[in-house]
Coordinates of C-alpha atoms and ligand atoms in Angstrom, one line a residue:
X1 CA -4.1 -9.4 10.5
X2 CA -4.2 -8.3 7.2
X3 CA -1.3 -7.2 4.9
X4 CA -2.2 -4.5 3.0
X5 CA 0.6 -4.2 1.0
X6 CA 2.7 -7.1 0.1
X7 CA 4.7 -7.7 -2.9
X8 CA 5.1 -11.5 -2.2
X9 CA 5.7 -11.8 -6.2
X10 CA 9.2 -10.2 -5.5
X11 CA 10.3 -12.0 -2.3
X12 CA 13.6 -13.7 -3.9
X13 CA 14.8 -15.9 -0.3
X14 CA 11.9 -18.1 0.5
X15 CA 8.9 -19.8 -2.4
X16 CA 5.5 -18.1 -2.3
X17 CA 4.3 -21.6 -0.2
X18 CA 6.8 -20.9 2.5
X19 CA 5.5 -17.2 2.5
X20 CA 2.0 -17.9 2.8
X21 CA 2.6 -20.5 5.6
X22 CA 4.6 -18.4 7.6
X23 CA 2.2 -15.6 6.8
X24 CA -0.9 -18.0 8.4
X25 CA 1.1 -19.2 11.2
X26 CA 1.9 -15.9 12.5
X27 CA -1.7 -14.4 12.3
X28 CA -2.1 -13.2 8.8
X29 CA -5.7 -14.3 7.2
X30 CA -5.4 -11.8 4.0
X31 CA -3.0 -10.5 1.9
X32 CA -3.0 -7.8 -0.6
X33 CA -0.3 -7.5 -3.8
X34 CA 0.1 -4.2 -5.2
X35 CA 1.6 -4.3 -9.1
X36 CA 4.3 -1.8 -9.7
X37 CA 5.1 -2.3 -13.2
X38 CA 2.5 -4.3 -16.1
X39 CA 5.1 -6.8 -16.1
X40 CA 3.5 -7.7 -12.3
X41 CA 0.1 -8.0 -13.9
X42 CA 0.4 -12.1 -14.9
X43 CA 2.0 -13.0 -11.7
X44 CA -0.7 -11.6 -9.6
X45 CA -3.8 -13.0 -11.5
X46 CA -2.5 -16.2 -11.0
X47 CA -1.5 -15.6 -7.5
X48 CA -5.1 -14.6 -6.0
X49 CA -6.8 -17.3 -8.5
X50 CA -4.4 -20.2 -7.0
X51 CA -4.6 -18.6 -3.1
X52 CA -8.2 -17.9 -1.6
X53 CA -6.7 -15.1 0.7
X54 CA -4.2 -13.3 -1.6
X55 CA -6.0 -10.5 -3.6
X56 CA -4.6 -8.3 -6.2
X57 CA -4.1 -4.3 -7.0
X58 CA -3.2 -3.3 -10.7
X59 CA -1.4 -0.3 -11.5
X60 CA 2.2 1.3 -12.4
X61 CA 4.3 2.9 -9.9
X62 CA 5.3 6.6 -11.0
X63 CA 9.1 5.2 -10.9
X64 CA 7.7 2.9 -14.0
X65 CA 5.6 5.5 -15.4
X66 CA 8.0 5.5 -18.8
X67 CA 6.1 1.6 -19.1
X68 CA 2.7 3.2 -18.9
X69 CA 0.7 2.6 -22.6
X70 CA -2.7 4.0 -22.8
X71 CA -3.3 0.4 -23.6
X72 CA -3.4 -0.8 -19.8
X73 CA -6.6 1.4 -19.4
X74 CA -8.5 -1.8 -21.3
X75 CA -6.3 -4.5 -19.9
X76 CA -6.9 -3.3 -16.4
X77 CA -10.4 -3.0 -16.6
X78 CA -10.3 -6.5 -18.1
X79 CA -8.5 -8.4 -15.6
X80 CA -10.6 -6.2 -12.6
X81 CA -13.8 -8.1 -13.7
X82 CA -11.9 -10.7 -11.3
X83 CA -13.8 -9.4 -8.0
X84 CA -10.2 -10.4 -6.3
X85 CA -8.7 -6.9 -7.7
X86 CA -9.2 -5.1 -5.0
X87 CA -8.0 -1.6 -5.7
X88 CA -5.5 0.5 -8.1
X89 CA -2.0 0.5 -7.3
X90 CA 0.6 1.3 -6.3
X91 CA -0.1 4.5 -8.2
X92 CA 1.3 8.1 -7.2
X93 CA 4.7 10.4 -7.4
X94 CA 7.7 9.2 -6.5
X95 CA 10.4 12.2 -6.8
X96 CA 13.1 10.7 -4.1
X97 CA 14.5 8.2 -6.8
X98 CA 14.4 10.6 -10.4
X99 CA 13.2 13.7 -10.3
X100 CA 13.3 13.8 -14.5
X101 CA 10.2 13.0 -15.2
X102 CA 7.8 14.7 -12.4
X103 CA 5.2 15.8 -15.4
X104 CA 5.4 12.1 -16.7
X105 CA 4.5 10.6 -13.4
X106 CA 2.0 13.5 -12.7
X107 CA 0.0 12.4 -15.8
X108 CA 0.3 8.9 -15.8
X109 CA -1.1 9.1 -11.8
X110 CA -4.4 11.2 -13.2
X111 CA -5.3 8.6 -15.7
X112 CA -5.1 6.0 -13.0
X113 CA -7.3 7.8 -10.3
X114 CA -9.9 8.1 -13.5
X115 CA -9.3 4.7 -14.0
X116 CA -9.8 3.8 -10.6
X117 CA -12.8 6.3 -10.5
X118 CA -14.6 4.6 -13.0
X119 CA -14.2 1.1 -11.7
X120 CA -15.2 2.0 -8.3
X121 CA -11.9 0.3 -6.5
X122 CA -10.1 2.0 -4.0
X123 CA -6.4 4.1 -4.6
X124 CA -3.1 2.7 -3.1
X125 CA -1.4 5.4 -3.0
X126 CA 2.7 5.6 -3.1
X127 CA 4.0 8.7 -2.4
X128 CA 7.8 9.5 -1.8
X129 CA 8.8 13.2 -1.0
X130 CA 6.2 14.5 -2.8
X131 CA 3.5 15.2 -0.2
X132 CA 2.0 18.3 -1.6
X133 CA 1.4 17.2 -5.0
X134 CA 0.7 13.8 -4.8
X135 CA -2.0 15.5 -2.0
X136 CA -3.9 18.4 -4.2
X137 CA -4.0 16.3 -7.3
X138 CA -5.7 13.5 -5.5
X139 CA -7.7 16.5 -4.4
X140 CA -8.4 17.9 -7.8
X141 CA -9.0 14.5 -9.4
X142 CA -10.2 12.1 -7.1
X143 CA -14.1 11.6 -7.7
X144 CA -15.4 8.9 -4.7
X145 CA -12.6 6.5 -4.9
X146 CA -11.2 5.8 -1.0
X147 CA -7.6 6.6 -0.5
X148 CA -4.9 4.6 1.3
X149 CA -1.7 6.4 1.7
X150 CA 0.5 3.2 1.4
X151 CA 3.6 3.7 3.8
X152 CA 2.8 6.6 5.1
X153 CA 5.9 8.7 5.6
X154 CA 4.7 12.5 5.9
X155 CA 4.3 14.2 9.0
X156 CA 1.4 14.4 12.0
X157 CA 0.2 18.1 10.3
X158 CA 0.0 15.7 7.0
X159 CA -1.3 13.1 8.0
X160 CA -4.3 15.2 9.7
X161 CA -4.7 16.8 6.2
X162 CA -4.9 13.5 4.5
X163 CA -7.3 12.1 7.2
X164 CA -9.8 15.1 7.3
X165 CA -10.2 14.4 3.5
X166 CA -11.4 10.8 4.6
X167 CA -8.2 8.9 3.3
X168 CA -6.5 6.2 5.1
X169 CA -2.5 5.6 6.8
X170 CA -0.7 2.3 5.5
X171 CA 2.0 1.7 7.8
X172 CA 4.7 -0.4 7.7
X173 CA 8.1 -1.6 9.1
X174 CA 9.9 1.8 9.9
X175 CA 7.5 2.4 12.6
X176 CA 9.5 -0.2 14.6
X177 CA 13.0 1.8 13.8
X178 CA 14.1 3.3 16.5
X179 CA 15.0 7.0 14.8
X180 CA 11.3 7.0 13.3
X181 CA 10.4 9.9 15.7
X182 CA 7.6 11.4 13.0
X183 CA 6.6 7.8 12.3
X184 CA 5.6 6.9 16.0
X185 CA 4.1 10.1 16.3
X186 CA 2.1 9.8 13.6
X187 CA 0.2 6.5 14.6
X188 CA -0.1 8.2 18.4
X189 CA -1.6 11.4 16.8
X190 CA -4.8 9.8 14.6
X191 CA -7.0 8.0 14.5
X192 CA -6.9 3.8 14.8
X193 CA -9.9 4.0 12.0
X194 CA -8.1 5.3 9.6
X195 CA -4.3 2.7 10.0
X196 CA -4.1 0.0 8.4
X197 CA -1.0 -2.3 8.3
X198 CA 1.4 -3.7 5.7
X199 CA 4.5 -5.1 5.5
X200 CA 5.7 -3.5 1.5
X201 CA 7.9 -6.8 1.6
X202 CA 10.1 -7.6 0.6
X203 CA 11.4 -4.2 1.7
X204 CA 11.4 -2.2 4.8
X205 CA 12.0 -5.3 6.7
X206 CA 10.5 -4.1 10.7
X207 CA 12.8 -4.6 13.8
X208 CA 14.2 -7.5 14.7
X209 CA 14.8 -8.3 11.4
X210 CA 15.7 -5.3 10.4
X211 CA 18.3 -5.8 7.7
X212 CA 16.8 -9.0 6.2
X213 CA 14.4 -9.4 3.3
X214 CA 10.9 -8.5 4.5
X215 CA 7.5 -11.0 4.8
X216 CA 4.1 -11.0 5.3
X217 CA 4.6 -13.1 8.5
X218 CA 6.4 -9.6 10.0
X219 CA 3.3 -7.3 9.7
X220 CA 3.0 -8.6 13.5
X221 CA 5.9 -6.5 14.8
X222 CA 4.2 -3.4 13.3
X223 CA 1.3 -4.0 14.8
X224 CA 3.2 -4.9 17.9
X225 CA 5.0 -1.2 18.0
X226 CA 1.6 0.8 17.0
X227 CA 0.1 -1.1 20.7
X228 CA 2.7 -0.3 22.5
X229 CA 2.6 3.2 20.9
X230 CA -1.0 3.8 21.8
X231 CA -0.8 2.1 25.2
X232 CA -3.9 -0.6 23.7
X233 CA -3.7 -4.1 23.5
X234 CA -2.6 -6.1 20.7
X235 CA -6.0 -7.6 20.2
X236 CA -7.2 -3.9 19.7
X237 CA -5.2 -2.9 16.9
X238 CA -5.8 -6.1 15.2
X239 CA -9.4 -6.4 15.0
X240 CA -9.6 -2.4 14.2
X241 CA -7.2 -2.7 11.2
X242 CA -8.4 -5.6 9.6
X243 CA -12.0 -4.2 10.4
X244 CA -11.4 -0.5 8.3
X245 CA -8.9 -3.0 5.8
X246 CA -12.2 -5.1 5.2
X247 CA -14.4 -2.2 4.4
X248 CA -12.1 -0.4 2.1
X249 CA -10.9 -3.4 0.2
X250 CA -14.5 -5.2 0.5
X251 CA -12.5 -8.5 1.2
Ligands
NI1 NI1 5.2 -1.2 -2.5

């Protein structure tokens, strides 16, 4: 399996050792960490140059757009020569949290799909009730640059929007929560091609550990749920995931 979207620099109850061991003894080969703030960006270089299976994204989450400086346009495309930065992110609109600075995140999300544009790495998008715009500016601005919807939480009429535009479904834990109605139907409704799975740790911990801080070494029980979901085997989902996670991330 691969974990699409870890942030194993922000687990607090276990090292990163004890994460990555877990990780490989419960079926994960590759990892992905996402940077949400430039603060991430030291952490992560030296995570995926110490660990042969841990890659990196660079970017700053719309809640940390006030931290964006025109500045990280050079340092990111500096630190992506490392062919282990895999894509931009987590990038997007996030108006669940504060909704005071929508134009702020709305800008600071276009220079980063240029950004990402221009270095030819794919988009991990985060985007929290704010569907339709985080969906027609990656419309308006997006020139070749794959999409991955990183815990996808929109509807099935969404996510066939997003998917007949060629973009991809990250899902996560709360496909295993039992009141996830729109979640299950979701991964029932499209495509295996276009899921791939992730684990956000060290939130949205999946059940049975609902409740606790979240790990790599979980991503199992989502891929667990979306096989029972789809009435396929376990083997199934695996091999198709990490298959489309392979091609989109060239990892
Ligand atoms: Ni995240």
């Amino acid at each position: 399996m691969i974990d699409t979207h870890t942030h194993i620099n922000m687990i607090e109850g276990i090292t990163v050792e004890d994460v990555l061991k877990n990780a490989n003894e419960n079926g994960v080969d590759k990892l992905i960490v996402p940077a949400a703030n430039p603060k991430d960006f030291e952490g992560i270089m030296k995570l995926i140059n110490k660990y042969d299976n841990v890659y990196g994204m660079l970017g700053v989450h719309p809640s940390d757009a006030k931290d964006w400086d025109d500045k990280l346009i050079n340092e990111i495309k500096n630190l992506a020569q490392n062919k282990k930065i895999v894509a931009i992110g987590e990038v997007g609109l996030d108006y669940y949290w504060d909704k005071s600075f929508n134009d702020l995140q709305k800008e600071i999300f276009i220079k980063q799909i240029k950004l990402a544009n221009e270095l030819n790495l794919p988009i991990d998008v985060h985007d929290r009730d704010a569907h339709k715009d985080t969906f027609d500016i990656l419309k308006e601005y997006n020139n070749g640059s794959k999409v991955v919807m990183h815990c996808f939480s929109g509807s099935v009429e969404f996510a066939k929007e997003c998917i007949k535009e060629g973009w991809y479904l990250g899902i996560g834990g709360v496909v295993t929560f039992k009141n996830a109605v729109k979640m299950k139907e979701v991964v029932q409704a499209v495509a295996l091609e276009h899921i791939l799975l992730e684990t956000d740790a060290p939130y949205l911990t999946p059940v049975p550990y609902r409740g606790q801080e979240n790990q790599p070494a979980y991503v199992k029980f989502v891929a667990e749920e979306i096989a029972k979901l789809r009435r396929i085997t376990l083997e199934e989902v695996i091999r198709i995931t990490a298959q489309t996670s392979e091609l989109i991330f060239k990892i």
